[in-house]
XYZ file of C-alpha atoms in Angstrom:
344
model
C 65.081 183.260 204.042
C 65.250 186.061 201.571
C 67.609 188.528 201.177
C 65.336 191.418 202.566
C 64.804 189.305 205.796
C 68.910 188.218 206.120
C 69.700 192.168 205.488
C 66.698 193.358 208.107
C 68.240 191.058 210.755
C 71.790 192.026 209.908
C 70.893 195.778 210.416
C 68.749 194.920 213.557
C 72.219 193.332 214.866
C 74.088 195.893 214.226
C 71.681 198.580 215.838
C 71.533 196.019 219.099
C 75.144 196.266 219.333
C 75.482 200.011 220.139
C 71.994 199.718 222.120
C 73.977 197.730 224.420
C 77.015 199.573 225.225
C 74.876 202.511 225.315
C 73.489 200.751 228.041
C 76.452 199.701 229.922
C 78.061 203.614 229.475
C 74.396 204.564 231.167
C 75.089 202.659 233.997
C 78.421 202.779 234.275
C 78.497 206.734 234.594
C 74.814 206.741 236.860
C 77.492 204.477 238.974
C 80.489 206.659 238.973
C 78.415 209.451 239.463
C 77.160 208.199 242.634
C 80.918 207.012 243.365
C 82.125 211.073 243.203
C 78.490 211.989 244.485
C 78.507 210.299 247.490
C 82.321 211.643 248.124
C 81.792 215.507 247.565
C 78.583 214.949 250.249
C 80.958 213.016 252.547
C 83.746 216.309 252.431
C 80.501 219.147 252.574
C 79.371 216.701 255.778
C 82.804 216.883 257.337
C 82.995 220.681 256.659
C 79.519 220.983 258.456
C 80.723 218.761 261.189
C 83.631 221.386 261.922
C 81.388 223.977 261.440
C 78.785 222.643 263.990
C 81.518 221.666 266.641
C 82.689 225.475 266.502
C 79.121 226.996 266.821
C 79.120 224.459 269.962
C 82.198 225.833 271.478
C 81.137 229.261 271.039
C 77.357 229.001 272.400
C 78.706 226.501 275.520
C 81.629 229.786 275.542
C 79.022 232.612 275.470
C 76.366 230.703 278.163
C 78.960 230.159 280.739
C 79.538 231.922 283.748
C 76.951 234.328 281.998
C 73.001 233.311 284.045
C 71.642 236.631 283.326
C 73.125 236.720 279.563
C 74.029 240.201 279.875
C 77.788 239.323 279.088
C 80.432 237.119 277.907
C 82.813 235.991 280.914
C 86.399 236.125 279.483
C 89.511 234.241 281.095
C 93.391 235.198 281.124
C 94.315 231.253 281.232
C 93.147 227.953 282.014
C 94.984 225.385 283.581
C 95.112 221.838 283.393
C 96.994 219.373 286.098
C 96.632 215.958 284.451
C 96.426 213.418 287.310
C 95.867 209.937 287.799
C 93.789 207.959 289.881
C 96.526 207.156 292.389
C 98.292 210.679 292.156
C 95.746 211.693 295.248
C 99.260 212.439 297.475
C 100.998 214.248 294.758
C 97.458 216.055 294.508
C 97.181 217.779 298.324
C 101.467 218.389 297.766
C 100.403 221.153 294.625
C 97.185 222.146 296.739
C 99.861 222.905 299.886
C 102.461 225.072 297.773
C 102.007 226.410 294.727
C 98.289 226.211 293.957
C 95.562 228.086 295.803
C 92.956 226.585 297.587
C 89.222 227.066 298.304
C 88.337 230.492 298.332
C 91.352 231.953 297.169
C 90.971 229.688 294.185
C 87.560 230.984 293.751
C 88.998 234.622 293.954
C 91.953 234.267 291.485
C 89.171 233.407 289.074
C 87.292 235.771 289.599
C 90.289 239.072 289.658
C 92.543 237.376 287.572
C 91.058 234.866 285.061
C 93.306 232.238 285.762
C 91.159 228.843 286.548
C 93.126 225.801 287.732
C 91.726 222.343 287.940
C 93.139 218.514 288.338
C 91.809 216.782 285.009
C 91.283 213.196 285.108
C 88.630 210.988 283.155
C 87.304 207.781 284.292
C 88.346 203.997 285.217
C 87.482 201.377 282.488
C 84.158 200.185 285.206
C 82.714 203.191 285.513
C 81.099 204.587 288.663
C 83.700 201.728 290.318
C 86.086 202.416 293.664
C 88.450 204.699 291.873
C 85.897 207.382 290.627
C 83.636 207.322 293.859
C 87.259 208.201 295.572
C 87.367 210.933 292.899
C 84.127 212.332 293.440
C 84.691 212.559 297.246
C 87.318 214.189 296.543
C 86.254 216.743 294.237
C 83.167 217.399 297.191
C 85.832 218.301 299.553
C 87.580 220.510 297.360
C 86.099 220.871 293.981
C 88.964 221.653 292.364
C 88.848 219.128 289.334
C 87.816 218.777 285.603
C 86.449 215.072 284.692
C 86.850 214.254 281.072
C 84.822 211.623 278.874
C 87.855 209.557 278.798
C 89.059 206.499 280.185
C 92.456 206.785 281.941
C 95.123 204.795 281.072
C 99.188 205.392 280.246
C 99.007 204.708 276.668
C 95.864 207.149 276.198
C 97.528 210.506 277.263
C 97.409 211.987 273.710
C 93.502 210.840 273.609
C 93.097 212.442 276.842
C 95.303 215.582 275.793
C 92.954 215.887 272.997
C 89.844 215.365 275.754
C 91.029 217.963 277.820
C 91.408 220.979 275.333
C 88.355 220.167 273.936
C 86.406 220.497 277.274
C 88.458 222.951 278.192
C 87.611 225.597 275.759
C 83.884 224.332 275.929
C 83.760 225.536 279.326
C 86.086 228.226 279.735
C 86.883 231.240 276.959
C 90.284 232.212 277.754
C 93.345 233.721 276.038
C 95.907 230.341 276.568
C 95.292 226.876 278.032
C 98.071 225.453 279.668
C 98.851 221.642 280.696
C 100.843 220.725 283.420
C 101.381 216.928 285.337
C 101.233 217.149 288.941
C 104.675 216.751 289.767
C 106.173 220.338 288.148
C 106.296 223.033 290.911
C 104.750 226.143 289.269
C 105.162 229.873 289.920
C 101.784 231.182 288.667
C 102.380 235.059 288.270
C 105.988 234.013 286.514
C 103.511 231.540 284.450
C 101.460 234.572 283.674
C 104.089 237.152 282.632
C 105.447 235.151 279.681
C 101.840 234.113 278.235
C 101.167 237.731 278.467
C 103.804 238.679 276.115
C 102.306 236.670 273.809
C 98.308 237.644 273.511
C 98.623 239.186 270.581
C 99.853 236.472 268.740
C 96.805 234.702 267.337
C 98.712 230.969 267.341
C 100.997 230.257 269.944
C 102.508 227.568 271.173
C 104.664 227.850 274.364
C 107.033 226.122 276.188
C 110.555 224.063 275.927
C 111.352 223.130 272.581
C 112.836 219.533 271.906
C 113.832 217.338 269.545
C 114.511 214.366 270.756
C 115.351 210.175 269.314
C 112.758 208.507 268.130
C 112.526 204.944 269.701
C 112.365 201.709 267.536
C 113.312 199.345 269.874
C 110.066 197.391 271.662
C 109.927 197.905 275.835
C 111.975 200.938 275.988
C 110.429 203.611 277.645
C 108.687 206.307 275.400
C 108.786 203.517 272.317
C 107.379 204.799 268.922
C 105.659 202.129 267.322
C 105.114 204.578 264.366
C 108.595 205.313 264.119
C 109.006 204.357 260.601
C 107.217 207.710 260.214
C 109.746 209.087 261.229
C 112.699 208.114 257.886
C 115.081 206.334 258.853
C 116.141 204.745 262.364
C 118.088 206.958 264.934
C 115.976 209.687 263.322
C 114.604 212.451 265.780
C 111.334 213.863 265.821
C 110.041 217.513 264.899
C 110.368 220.403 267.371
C 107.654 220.231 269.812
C 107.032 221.330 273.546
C 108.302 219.331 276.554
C 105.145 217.241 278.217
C 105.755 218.733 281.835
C 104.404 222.276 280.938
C 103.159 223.790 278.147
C 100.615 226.116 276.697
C 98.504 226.889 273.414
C 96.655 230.102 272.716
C 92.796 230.175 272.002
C 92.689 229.577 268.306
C 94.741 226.337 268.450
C 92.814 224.964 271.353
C 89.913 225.507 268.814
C 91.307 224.060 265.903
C 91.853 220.815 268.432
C 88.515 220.562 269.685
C 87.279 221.313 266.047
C 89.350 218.603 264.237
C 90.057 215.845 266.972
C 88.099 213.165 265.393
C 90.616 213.328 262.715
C 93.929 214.574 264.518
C 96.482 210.892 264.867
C 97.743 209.926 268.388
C 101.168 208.979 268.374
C 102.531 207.075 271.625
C 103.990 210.411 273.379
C 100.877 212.858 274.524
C 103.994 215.816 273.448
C 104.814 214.428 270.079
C 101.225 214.104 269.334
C 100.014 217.806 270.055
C 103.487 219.083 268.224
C 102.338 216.827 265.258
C 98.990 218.872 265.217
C 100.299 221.863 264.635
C 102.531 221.189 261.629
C 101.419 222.145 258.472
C 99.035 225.162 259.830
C 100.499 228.601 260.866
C 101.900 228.723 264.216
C 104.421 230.430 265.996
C 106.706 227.805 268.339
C 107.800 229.885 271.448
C 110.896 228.083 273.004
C 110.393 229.901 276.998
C 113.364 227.920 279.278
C 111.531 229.476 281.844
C 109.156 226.365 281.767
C 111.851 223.599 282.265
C 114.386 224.811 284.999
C 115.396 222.047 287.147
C 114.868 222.044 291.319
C 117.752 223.103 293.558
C 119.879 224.668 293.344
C 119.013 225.274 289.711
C 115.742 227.291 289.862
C 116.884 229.169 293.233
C 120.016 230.748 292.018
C 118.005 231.631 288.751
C 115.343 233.139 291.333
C 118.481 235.131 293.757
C 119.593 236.434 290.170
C 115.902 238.030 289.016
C 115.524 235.275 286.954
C 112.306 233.717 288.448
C 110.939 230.212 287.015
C 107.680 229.565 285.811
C 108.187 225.593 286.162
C 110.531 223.840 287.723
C 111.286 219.888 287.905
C 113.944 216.810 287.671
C 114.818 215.861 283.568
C 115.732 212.740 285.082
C 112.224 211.727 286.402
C 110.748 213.848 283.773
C 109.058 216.024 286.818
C 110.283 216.316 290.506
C 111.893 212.838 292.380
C 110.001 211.843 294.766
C 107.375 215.280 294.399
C 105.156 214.389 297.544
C 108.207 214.877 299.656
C 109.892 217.613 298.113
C 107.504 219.723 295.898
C 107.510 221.960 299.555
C 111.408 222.432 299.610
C 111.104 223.430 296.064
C 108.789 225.892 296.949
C 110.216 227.203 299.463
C 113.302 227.544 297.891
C 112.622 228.784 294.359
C 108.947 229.910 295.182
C 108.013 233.469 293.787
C 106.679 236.426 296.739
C 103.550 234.907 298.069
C 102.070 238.449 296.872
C 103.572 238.220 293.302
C 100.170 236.974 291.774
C 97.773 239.080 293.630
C 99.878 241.993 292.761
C 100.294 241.223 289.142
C 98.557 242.687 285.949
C 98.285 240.065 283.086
């Protein structure tokens, strides 16, 4: 082989080389810019999502209540009695005291904004015993709000989520309130403190806690997440007792907006406190959510001091409700004309 030939192949070598790892830094970067490509479009897709899932909210807002179009039907408060399929005695004890039936329902909807409803999902068989007893139920008295959800006791904070999500779908109102179906409730009491609050764009209401975090397995209210927490014997973050609390507009929308991406703890209470940290919102710590029963809330009430909610910390609502929610009311009930006389 000559030397021309031997220096010819020596230079076509060398070019090769860099050819090569030209090629390789091609592909590698067309690669990596797919990589970051494909991860800005999945952030500009999850902005639209939130995006699209508010337009919803507004356009189910603005059609509702409204056939004609003409106007936007606005609420003072919604509220939600989370029930269970079995709860059917604890439900007629709330419809014979504190909450108002048929008509009068209809009517403190229609002069005062405030809607009430009994919010329950489904069973696991759907269309099965338990939600045919449901739906003759809600003919007789239709009084409830059925969620896409399956019911269950370790799927409150999914269903919490459910619920303020439909909720605001359905309804546009100032606050949404939850309540369980064992808390006696003075509604025009209810009414006076959210009102002092309306002007506060997000509010969250009701009796601040901060209780232990559980480690240990089959306690009741176990954290499995605890280590979440720091270390054991830790307590959580200040957040609203479960019995009663409510949330102003924008925070039911930032919920229903962001719930495919807001984390369910075990305790439906820790979970909707956790939602709120990090954003801007004012905690409102109103002991006028959490009295107890006798004599507690009626000496409160003989003083002025009227209670919005009252039940048993040791049952975490009333003891035995179905058989005393009525003394309760009777006895620490507000002036059966209180609500219709009221200005929210």
């Amino acid at each position: 082989m000559s030397m021309k030939s031997r220096a010819g192949g020596e230079i076509a070598g060398k070019i090769m080389t860099p050819r090569k790892w030209t090629l390789f830094l091609c592909l590698g970067s067309f690669f990596a810019g797919m990589f970051f490509t494909n991860r800005t479009l999945d952030n500009e897709i999850s902005i639209l999502e939130m995006k699209l899932a508010a337009a919803k909210a507004e356009h189910q807002s603005l059609s509702n209540d409204t056939p004609s179009g003409n106007s936007k039907r606005k609420y003072f408060m919604v509220i939600g009695i989370n029930t269970a399929f079995s709860s059917r005695k604890r439900r007629d004890s709330v419809r014979e005291t504190w909450m108002p039936k048929g008509e009068k329902r209809k009517k403190l909807e229609k002069e005062k904004g405030i809607v009430i409803r009994f919010v329950i999902g489904h069973s696991s068989t759907t269309g099965g015993i338990l939600d045919k007893a449901i739906e003759a139920e809600e003919m007789a008295h239709g009084d409830f709000l059925r969620l896409e959800h399956v019911e269950g006791y370790m799927e409150l904070s999914a269903k919490t989520k459910a619920y303020f999500t439909t909720a605001i779908e359905l309804w546009d109102a100032e606050f949404y309130v939850k309540v369980d179906d064992d808390v006696h409730v003075n509604l025009a009491t209810l009414g006076m403190a959210l009102a002092a609050h309306r002007t506060k764009p997000r509010v969250y209401i009701g009796c601040m806690k901060s209780g232990p975090v559980i480690a240990r397995k089959g306690v009741r209210y176990h954290e499995p997440e605890y280590w979440k927490f720091g270390e054991v014997g830790n307590k959580y973050f200040r957040h609203a007792t479960g019995q009663l609390y409510a949330i102003s507009k924008d925070l039911a929308s930032y919920i229903s907006i962001n719930q495919h991406v807001l984390h369910k703890y075990a305790n439906e209470d820790v979970s909707l406190g956790s939602w709120f940290i990090g954003i801007d919102v004012e905690h409102v710590d109103d002991r006028r959510l959490c009295c107890g029963t006798p004599p507690d809330c009626e000496w409160k009430a003989q003083l002025g001091n009227i209670c919005a909610a009252s039940f048993d910390w040791k049952c975490s609502g009333i003891c035995k409700s179905v058989e005393r929610i009525a003394e309760v009311h009777k006895r620490c009930g507000e002036d059966e004309n209180a609500l219709w006389s009221a200005s929210f």
